[in-house]
PDB file of C-alpha atoms and ligand atoms in Angstrom:
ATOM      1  CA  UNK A1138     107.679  83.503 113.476  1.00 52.00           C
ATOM      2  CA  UNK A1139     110.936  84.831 112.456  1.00 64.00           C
ATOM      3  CA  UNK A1140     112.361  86.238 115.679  1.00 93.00           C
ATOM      4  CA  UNK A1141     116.063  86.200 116.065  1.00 97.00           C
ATOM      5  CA  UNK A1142     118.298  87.025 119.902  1.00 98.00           C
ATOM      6  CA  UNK A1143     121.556  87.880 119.353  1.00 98.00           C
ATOM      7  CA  UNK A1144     124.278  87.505 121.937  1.00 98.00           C
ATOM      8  CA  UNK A1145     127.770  88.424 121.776  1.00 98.00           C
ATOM      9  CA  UNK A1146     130.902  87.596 124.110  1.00 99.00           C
ATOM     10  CA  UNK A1147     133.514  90.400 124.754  1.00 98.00           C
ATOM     11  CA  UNK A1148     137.253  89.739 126.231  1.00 98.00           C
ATOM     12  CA  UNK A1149     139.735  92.290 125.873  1.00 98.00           C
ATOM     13  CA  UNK A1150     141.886  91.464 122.606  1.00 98.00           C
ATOM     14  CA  UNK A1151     139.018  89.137 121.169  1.00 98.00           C
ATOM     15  CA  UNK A1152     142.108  86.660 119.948  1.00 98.00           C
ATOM     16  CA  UNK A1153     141.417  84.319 122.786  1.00 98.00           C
ATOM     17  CA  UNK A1154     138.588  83.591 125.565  1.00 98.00           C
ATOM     18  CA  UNK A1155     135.623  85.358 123.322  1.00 99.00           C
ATOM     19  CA  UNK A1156     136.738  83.934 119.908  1.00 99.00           C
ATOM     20  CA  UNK A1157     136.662  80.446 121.458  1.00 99.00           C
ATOM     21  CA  UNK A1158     133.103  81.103 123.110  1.00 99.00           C
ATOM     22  CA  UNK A1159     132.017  82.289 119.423  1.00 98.00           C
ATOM     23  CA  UNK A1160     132.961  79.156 118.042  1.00 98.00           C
ATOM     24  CA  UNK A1161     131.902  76.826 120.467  1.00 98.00           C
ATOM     25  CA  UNK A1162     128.519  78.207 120.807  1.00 98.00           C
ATOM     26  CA  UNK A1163     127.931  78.349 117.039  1.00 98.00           C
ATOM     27  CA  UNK A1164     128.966  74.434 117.218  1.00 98.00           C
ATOM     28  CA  UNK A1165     126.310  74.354 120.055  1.00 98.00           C
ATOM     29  CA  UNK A1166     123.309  75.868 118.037  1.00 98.00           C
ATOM     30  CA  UNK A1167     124.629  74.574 114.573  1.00 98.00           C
ATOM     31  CA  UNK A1168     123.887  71.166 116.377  1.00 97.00           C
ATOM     32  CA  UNK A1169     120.549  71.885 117.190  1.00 97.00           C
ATOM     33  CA  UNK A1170     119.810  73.461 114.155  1.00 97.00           C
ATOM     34  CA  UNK A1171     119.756  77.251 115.584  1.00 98.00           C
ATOM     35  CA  UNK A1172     121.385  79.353 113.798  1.00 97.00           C
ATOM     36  CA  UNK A1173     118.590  81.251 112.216  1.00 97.00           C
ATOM     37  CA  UNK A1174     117.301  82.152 115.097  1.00 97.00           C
ATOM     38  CA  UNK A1175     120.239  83.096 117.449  1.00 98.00           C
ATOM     39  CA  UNK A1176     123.126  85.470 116.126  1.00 98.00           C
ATOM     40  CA  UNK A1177     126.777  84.768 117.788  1.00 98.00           C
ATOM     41  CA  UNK A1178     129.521  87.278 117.278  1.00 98.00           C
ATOM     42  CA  UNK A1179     131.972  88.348 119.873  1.00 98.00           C
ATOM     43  CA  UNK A1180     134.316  91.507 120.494  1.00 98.00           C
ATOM     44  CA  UNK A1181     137.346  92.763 122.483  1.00 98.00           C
ATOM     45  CA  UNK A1182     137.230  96.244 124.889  1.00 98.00           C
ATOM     46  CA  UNK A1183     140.347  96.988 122.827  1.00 98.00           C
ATOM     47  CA  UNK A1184     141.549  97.718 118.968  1.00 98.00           C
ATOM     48  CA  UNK A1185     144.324  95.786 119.817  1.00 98.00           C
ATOM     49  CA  UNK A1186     143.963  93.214 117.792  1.00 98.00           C
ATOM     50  CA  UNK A1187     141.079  93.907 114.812  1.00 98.00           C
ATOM     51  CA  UNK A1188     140.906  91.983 112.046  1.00 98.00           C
ATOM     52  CA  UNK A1189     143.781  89.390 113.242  1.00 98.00           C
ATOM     53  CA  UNK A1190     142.766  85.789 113.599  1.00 98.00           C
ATOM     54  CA  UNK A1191     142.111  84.249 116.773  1.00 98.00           C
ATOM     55  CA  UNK A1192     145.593  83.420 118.447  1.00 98.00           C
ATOM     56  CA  UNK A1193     146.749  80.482 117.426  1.00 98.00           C
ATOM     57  CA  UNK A1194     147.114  78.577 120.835  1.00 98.00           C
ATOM     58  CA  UNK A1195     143.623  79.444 121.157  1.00 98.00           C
ATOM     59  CA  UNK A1196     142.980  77.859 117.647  1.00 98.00           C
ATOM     60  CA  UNK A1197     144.932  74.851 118.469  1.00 98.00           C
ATOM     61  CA  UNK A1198     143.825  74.458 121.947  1.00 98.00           C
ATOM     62  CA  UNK A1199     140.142  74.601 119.977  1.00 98.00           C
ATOM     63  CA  UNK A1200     141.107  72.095 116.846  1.00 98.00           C
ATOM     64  CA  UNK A1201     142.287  69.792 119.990  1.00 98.00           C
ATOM     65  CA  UNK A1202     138.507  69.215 120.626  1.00 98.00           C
ATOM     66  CA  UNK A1203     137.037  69.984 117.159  1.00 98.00           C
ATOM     67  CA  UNK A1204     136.306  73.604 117.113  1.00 98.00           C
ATOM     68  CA  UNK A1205     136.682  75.693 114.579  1.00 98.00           C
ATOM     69  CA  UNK A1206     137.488  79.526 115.154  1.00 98.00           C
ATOM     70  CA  UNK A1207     136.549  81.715 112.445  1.00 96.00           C
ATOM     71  CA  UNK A1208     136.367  85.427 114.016  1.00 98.00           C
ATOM     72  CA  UNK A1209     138.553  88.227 113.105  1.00 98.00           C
ATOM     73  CA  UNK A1210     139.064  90.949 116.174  1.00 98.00           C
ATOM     74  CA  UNK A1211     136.510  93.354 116.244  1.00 98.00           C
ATOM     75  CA  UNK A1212     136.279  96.282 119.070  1.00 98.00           C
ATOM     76  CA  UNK A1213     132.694  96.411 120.856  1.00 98.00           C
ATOM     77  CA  UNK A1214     131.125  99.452 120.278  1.00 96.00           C
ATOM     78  CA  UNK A1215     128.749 101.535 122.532  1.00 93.00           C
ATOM     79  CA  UNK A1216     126.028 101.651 119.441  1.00 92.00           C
ATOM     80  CA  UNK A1217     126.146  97.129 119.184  1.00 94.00           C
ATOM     81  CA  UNK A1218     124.268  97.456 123.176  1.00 93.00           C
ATOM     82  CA  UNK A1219     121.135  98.522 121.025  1.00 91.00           C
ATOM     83  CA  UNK A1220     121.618  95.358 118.429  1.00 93.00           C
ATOM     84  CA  UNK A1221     122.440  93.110 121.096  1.00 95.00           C
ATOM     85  CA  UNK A1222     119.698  90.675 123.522  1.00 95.00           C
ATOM     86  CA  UNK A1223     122.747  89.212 125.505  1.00 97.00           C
ATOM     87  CA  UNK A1224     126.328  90.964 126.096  1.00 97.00           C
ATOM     88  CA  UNK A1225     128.619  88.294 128.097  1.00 98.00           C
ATOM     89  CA  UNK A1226     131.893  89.636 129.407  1.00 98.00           C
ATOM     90  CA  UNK A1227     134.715  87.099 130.105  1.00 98.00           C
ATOM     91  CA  UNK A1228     135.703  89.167 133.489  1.00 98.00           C
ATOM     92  CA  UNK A1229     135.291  91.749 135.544  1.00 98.00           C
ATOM     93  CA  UNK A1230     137.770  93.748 133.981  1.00 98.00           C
ATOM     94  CA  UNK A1231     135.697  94.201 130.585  1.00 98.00           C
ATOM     95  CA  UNK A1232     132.362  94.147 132.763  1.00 96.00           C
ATOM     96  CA  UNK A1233     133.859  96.996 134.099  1.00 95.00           C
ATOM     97  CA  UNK A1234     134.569  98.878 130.658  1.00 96.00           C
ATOM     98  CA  UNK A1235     130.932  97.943 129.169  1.00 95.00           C
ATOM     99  CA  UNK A1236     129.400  99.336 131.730  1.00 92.00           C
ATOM    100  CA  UNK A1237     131.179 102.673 131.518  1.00 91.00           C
ATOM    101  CA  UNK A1238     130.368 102.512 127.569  1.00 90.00           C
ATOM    102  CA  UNK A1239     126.449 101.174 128.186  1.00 75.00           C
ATOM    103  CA  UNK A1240     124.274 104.251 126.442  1.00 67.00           C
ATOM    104  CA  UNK A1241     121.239 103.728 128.331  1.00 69.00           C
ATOM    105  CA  UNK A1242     119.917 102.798 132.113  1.00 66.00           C
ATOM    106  CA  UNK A1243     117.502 100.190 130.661  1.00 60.00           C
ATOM    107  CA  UNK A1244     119.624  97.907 128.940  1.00 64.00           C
ATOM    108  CA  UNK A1245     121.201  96.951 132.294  1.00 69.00           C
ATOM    109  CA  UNK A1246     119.265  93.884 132.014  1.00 84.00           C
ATOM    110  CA  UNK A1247     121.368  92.504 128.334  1.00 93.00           C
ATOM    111  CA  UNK A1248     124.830  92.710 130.242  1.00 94.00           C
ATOM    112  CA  UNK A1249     126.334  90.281 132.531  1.00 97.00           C
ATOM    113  CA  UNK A1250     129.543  87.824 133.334  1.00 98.00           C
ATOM    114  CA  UNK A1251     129.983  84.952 131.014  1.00 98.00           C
ATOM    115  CA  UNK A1252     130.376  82.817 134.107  1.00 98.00           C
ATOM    116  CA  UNK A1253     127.503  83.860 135.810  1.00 98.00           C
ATOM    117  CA  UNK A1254     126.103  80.910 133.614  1.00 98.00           C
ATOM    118  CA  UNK A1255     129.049  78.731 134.733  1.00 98.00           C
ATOM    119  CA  UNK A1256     126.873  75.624 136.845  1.00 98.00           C
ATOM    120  CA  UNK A1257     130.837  75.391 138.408  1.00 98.00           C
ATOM    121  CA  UNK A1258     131.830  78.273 139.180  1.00 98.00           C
ATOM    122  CA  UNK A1259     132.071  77.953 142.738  1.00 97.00           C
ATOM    123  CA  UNK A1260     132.021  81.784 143.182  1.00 97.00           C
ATOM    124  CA  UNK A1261     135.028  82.873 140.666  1.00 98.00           C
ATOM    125  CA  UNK A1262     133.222  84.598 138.098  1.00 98.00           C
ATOM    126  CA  UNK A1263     136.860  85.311 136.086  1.00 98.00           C
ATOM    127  CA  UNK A1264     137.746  83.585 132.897  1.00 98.00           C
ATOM    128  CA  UNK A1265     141.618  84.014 133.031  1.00 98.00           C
ATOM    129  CA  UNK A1266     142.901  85.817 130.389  1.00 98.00           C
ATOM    130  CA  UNK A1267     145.291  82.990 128.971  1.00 98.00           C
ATOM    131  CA  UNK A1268     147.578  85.436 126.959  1.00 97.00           C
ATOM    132  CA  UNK A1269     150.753  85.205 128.881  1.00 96.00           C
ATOM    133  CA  UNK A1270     150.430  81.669 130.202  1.00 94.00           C
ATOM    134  CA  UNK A1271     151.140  78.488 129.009  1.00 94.00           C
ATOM    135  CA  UNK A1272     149.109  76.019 127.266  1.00 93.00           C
ATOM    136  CA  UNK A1273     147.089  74.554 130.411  1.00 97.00           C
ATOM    137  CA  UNK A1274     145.875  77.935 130.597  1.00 98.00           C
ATOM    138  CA  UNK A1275     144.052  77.659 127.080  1.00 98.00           C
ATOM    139  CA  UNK A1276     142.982  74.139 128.346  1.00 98.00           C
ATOM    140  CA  UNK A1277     141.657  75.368 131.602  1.00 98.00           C
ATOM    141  CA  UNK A1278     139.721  78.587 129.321  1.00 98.00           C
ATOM    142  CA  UNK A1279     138.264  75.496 127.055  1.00 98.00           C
ATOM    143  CA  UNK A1280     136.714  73.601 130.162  1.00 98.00           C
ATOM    144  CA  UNK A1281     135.227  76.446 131.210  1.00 98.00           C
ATOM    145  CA  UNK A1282     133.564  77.624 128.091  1.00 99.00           C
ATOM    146  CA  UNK A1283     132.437  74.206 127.154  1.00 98.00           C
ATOM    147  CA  UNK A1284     130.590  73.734 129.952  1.00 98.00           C
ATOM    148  CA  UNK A1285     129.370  77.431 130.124  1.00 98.00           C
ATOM    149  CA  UNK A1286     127.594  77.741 126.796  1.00 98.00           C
ATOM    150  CA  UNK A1287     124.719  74.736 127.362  1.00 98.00           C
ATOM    151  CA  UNK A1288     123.812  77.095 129.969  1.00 98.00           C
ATOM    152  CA  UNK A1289     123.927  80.565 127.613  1.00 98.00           C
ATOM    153  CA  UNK A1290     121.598  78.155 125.360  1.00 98.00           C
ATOM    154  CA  UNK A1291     119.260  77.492 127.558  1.00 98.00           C
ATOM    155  CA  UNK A1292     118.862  81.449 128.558  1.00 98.00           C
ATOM    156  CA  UNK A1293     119.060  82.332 125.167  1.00 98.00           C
ATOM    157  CA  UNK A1294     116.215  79.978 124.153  1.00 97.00           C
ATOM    158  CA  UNK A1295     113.802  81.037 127.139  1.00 96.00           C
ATOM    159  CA  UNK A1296     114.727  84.584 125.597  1.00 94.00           C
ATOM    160  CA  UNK A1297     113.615  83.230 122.266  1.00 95.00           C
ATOM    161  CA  UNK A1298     110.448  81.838 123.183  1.00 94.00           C
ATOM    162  CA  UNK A1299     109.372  85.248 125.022  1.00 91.00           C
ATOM    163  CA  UNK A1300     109.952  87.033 121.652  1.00 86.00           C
ATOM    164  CA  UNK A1301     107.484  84.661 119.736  1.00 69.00           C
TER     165      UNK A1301
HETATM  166  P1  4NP B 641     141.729  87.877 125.193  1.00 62.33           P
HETATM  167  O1  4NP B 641     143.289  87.741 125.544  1.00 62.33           O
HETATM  168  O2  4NP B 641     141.241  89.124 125.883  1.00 62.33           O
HETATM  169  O3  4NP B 641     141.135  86.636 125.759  1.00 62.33           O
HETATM  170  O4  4NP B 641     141.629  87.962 123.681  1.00 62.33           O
HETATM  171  C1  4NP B 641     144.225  88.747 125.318  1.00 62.33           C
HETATM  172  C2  4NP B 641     144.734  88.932 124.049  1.00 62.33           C
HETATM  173  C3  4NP B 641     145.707  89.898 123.836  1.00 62.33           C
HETATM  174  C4  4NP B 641     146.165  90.658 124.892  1.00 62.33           C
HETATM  175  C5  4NP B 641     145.659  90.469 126.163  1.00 62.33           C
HETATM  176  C6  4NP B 641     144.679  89.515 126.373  1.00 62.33           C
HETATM  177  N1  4NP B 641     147.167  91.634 124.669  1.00 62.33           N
HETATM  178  O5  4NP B 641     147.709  92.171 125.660  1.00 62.33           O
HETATM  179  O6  4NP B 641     147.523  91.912 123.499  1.00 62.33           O
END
């Protein structure tokens, strides 16, 4: 069978929190020898920032543990709900925005919060937007998606198996 899912992670300026998801998820399935069969991309709510680089205390903060970011800022757009098995927002904020933009009733069921997958999230379903912190605040955004994205796997793969 050649079935793909494709899942995508949307923050608001795509420089930071859903670049470094990208990239450590693709680490995640290039590990397990995945990535024919699941599709990673990410994308902000905004144009802010399309086609820049990821920042680059995101990109250090990501080197630090051997992650490579290789995304360039892309804006999510209504039409990628239709492409998309899995739309993860980083917070409520952007939730909030992809829901206004969602085309269709049914595809309620492809959107949710990043950290709804977080097995620590003791209730805060936020990942901070790090822009106009300091470095801990990349740090803290790292712990958070490393643990986060074994989970997204595992959905992801039950996802996978129901298409085959
Ligand atoms: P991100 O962080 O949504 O995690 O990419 C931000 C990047 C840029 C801005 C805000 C948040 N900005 O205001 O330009």
């Amino acid at each position: 069978m050649n079935s793909t899912v494709e899942v995508c992670f949307v923050c608001l300026g795509n420089i930071c929190r859903s670049p470094l998801a990208q990239g450590v998820f693709e680490a995640l399935i290039k590990k397990e020898n995945l990535q024919n069969q699941i599709l990673v991309s990410s994308a902000g709510t905004s144009h802010w920032h399309v086609g820049n680089p990821p920042d680059s205390r995101m990109q250090q903060t990501a080197r630090s543990h051997n992650v490579l970011l290789t995304s360039r800022g892309r804006q999510f757009q209504a039409s990628d709900f239709k492409q998309m098995d899995l739309v993860l927002a980083m917070d409520h904020s952007n939730l909030n925005i992809l829901q206004q933009m969602r085309p269709e009733a049914e595809l309620q069921d492809k959107l949710f919060l990043f950290r709804s997958f977080d097995p620590d999230n003791n209730g805060d379903l936020d990942v901070p937007d790090p822009y106009y912190g300091g470095d801990q605040g990349f740090e803290n955004v790292y712990q958070m998606v490393e643990r986060t994205c074994p989970k997204v796997l595992d959905h992801l793969k039950t996802q996978l198996a129901n298409k085959t």
